[in-house]
PDB file of C-alpha atoms in Angstrom:
ATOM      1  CA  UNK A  43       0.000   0.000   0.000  1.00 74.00           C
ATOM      2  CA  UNK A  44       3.169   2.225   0.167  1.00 84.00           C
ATOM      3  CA  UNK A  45       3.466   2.645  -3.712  1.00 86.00           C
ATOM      4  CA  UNK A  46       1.276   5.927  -3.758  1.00 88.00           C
ATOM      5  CA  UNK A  47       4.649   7.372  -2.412  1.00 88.00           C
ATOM      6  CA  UNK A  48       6.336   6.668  -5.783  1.00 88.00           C
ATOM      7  CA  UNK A  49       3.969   8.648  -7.369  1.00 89.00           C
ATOM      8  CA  UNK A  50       4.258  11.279  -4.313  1.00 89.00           C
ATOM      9  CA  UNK A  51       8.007  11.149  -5.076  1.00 88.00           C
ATOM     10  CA  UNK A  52       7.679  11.622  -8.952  1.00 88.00           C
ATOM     11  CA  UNK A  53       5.272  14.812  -7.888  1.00 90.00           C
ATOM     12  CA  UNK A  54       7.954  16.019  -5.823  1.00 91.00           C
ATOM     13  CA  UNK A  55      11.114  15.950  -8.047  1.00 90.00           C
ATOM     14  CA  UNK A  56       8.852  17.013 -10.993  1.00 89.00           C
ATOM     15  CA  UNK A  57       7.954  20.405  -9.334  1.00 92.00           C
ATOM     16  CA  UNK A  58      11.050  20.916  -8.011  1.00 92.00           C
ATOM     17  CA  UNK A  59      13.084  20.683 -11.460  1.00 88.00           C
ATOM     18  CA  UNK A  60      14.946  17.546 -10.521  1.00 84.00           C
ATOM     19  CA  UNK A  61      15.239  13.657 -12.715  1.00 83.00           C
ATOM     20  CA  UNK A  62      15.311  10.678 -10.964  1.00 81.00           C
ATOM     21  CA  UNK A  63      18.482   9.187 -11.008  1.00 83.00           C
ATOM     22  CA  UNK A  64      18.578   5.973 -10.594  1.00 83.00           C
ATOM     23  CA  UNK A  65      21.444   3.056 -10.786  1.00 86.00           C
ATOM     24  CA  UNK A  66      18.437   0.448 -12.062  1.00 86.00           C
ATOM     25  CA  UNK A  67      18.196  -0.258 -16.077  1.00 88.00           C
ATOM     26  CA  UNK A  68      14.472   1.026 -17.247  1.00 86.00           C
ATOM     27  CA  UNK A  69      11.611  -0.283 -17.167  1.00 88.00           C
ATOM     28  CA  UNK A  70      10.463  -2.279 -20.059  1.00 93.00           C
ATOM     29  CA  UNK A  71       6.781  -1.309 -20.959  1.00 93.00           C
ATOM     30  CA  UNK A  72       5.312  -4.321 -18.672  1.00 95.00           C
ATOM     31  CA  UNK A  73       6.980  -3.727 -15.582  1.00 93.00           C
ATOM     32  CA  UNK A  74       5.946  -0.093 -16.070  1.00 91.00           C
ATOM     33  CA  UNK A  75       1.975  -1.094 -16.840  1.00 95.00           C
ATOM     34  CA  UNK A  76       2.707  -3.203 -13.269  1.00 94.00           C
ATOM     35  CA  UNK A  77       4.435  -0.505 -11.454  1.00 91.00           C
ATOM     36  CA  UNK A  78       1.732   2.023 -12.497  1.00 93.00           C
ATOM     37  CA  UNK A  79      -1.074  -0.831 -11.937  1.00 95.00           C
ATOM     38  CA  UNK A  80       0.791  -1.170  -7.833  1.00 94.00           C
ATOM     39  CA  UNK A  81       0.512   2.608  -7.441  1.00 93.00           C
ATOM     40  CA  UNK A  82      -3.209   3.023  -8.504  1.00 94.00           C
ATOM     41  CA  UNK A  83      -4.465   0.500  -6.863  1.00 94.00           C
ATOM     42  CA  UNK A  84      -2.689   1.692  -3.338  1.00 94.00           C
ATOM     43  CA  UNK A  85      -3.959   4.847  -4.335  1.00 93.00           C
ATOM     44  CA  UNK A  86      -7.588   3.453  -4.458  1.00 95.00           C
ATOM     45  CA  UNK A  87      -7.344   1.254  -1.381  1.00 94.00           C
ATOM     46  CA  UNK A  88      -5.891   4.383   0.742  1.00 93.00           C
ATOM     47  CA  UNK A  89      -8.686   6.404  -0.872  1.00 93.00           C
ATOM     48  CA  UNK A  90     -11.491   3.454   0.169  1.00 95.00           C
ATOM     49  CA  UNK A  91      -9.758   3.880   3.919  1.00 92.00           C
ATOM     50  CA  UNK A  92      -9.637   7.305   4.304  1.00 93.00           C
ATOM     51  CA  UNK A  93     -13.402   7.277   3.366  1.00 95.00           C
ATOM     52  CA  UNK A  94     -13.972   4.664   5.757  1.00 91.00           C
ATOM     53  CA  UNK A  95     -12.644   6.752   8.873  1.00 90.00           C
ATOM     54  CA  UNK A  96     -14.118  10.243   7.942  1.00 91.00           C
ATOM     55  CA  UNK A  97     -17.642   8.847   7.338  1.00 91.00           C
ATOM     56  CA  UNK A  98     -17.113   7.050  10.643  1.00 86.00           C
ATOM     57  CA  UNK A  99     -15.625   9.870  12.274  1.00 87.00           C
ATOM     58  CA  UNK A 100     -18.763  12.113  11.296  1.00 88.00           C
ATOM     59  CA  UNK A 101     -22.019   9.307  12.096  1.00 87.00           C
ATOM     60  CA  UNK A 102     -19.885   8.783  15.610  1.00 79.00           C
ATOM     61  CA  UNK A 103     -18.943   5.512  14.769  1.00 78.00           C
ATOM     62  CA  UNK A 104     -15.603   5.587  16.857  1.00 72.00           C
ATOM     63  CA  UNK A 105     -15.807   2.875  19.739  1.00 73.00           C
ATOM     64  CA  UNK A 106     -16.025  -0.647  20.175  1.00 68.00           C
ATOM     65  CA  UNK A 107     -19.622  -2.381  18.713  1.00 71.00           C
ATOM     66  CA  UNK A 108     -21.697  -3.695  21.463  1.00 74.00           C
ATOM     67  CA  UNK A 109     -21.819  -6.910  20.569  1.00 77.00           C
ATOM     68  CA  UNK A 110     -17.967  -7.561  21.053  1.00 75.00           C
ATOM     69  CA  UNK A 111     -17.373  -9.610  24.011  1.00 79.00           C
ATOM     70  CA  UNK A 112     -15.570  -8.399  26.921  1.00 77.00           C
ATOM     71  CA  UNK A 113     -13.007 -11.558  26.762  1.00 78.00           C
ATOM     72  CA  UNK A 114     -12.082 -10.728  23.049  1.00 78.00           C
ATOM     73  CA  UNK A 115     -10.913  -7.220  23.853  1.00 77.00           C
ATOM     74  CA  UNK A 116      -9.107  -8.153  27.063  1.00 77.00           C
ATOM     75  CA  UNK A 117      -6.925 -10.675  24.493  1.00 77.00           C
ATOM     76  CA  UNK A 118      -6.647  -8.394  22.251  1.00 78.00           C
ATOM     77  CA  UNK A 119      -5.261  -5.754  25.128  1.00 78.00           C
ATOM     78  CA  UNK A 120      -3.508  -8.636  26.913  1.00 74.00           C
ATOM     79  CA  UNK A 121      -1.783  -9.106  23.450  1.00 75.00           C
ATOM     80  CA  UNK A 122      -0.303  -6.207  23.027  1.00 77.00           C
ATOM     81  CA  UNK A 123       1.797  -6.589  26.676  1.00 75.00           C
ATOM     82  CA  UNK A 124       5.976  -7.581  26.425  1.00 76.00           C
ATOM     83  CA  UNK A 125       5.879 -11.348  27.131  1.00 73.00           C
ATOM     84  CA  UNK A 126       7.316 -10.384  30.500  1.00 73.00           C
ATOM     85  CA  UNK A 127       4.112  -8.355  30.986  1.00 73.00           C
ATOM     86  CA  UNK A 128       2.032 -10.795  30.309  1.00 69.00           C
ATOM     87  CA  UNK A 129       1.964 -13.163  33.258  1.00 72.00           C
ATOM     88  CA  UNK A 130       1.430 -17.106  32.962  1.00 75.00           C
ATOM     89  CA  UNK A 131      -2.441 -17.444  32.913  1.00 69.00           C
ATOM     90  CA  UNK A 132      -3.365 -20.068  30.227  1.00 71.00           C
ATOM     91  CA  UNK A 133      -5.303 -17.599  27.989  1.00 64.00           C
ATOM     92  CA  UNK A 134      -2.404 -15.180  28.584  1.00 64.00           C
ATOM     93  CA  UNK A 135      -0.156 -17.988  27.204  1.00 67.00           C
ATOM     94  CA  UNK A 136      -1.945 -18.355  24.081  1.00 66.00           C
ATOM     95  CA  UNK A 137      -1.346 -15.195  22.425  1.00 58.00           C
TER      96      UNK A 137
END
């Protein structure tokens, strides 16, 4: 999902008046359909997300549903501890 920077990059140096230089031989006209394919679609899929947390952000759907148990955000919590942290309990074990 990181290949929307490439593009950012390209942005960048175009503006500021400077090529790419780079030690690599160029593309050949399917690795470029492939690189350009990699950066739309992380472009789309960072698009989708961002839409995804502003709409939620704005209908004030920010915490935890209801109908999530209690014991599947305390493993969740518990597995985020160090190991050292997290004590020898067996569900504690198990993450």
């Amino acid at each position: 999902l990181v290949h929307v920077s490439y593009f950012i990059q390209k942005c960048v140096d175009w503006a500021a008046g400077n090529p790419i230089q780079s030690n690599e031989l160029p593309k050949s006209a399917v690795q470029a359909a492939f690189f350009w394919f990699r950066v739309v679609l992380s472009a789309v899929v960072l698009g989708f997300s961002l839409a995804v947390i502003v709409e939620g952000l704005f209908t004030s759907n920010t915490t935890m549903w209801d109908g999530v148990p209690n014991a599947v955000i305390a493993f969740f919590a518990v597995a985020k501890l160090k190991k050292s942290e997290q004590g020898n309990a067996p569900f504690a074990m198990k993450t």
